Short mmCIF file of C-alpha atoms and ligand atoms in Angstrom, two decimals:
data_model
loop_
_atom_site.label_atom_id
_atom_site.label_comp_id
_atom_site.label_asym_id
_atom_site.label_seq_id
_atom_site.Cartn_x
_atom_site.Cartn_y
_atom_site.Cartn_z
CA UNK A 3 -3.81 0.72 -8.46
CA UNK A 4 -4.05 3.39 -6.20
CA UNK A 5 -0.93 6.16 -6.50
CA UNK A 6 0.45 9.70 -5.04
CA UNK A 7 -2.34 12.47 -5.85
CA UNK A 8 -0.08 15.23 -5.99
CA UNK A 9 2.80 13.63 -8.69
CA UNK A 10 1.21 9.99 -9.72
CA UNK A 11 3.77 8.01 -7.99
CA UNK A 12 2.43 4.47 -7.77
CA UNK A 13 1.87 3.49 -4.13
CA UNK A 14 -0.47 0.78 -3.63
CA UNK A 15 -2.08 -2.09 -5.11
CA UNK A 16 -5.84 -3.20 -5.31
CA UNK A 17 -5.86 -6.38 -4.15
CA UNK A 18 -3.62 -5.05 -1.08
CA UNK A 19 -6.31 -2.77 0.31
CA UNK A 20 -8.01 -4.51 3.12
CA UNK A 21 -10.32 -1.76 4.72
CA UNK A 22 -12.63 1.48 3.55
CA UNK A 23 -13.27 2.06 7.22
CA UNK A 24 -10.89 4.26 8.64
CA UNK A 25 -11.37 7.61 10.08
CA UNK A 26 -8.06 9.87 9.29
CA UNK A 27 -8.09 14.06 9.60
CA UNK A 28 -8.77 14.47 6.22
CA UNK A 29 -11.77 12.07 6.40
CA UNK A 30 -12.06 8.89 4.89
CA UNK A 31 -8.85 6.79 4.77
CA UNK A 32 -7.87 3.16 3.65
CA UNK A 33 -6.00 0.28 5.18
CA UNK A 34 -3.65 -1.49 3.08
CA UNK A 35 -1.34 -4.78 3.35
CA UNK A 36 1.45 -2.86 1.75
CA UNK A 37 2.69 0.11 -0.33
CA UNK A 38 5.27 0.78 -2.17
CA UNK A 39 7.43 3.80 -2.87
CA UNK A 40 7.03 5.53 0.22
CA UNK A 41 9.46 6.38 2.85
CA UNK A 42 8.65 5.74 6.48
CA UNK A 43 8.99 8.54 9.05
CA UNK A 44 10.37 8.38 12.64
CA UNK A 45 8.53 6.23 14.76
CA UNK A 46 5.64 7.95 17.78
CA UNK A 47 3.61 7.23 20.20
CA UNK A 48 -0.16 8.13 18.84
CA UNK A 49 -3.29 8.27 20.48
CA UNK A 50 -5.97 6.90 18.52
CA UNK A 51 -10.33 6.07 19.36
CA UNK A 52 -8.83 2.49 19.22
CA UNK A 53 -6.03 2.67 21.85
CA UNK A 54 -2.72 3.76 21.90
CA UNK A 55 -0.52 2.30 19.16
CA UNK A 56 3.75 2.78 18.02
CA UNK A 57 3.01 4.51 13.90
CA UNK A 58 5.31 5.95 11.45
CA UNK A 59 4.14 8.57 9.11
CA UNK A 60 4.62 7.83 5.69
CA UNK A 61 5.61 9.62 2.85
CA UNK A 62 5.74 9.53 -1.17
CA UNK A 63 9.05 9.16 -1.97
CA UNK A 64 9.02 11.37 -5.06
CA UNK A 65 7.22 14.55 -4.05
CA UNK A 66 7.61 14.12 -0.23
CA UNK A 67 3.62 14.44 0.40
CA UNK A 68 2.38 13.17 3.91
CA UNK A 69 -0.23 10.21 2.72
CA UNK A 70 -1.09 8.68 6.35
CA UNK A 71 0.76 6.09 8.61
CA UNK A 72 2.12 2.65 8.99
CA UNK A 73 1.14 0.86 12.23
CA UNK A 74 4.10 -0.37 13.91
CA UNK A 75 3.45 -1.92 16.98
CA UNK A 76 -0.01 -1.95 18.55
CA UNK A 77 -0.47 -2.11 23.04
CA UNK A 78 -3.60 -3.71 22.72
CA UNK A 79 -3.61 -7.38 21.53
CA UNK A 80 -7.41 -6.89 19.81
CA UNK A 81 -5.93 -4.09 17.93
CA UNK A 82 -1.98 -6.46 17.04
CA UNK A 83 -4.08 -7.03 13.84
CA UNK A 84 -2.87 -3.47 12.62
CA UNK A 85 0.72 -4.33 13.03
CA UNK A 86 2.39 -3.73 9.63
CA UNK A 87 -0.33 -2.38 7.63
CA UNK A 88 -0.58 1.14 5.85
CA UNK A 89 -3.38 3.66 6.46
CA UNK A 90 -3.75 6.06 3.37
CA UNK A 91 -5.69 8.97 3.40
CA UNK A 92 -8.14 8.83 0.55
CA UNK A 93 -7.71 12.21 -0.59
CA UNK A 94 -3.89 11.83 -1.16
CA UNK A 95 -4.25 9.43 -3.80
CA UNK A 96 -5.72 8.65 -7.10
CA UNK A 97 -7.57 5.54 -8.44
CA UNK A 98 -6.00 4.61 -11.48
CA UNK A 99 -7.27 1.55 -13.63
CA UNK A 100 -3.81 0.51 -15.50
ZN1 ZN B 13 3.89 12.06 -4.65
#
């Protein structure tokens, strides 16, 4: 289980995470199928090395913390694989075996 750095909040599963391989500005971040107890920001345009895609920030819903984004809509069909899915920043949470 993976959860909130900063208070412990639990916000996403092993078996959900689906990539190591992303690139976020705190370094290394991970893509997930879902998470849980976050709250989604307002929706923006961002400009990514992959194309330009519709994202939400996303935020711990107990201590507020930024933790990365949810991809909302993708404009390039390669990338519509993205759609839905949660990029974490690995150094805003915690591996916790429980
Ligand atoms: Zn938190």
């Amino acid at each position: 289980m993976f959860s909130c750095r900063n208070c412990r909040n639990p916000i996403a599963l092993r078996h959900d995470l689906l990539s190591k391989a992303f690139i976020a500005k705190s370094g290394q971040a991970y893509m997930f199928a879902h998470a849980m107890n976050v709250v989604l920001g307002n929706k923006e345009g961002k400009q990514l090395m992959t194309g330009l895609f519709s994202v939400c920030n996303i935020y711990c819903s107990k201590c507020g913390e930024n933790l990365g984004w949810k991809y909302v809509r993708a404009y390039e069909a390669r990338q519509s694989f993205k759609e839905g899915k949660f990029i974490i920043e690995k150094a805003r949470i915690l591996k916790e075996y429980a």
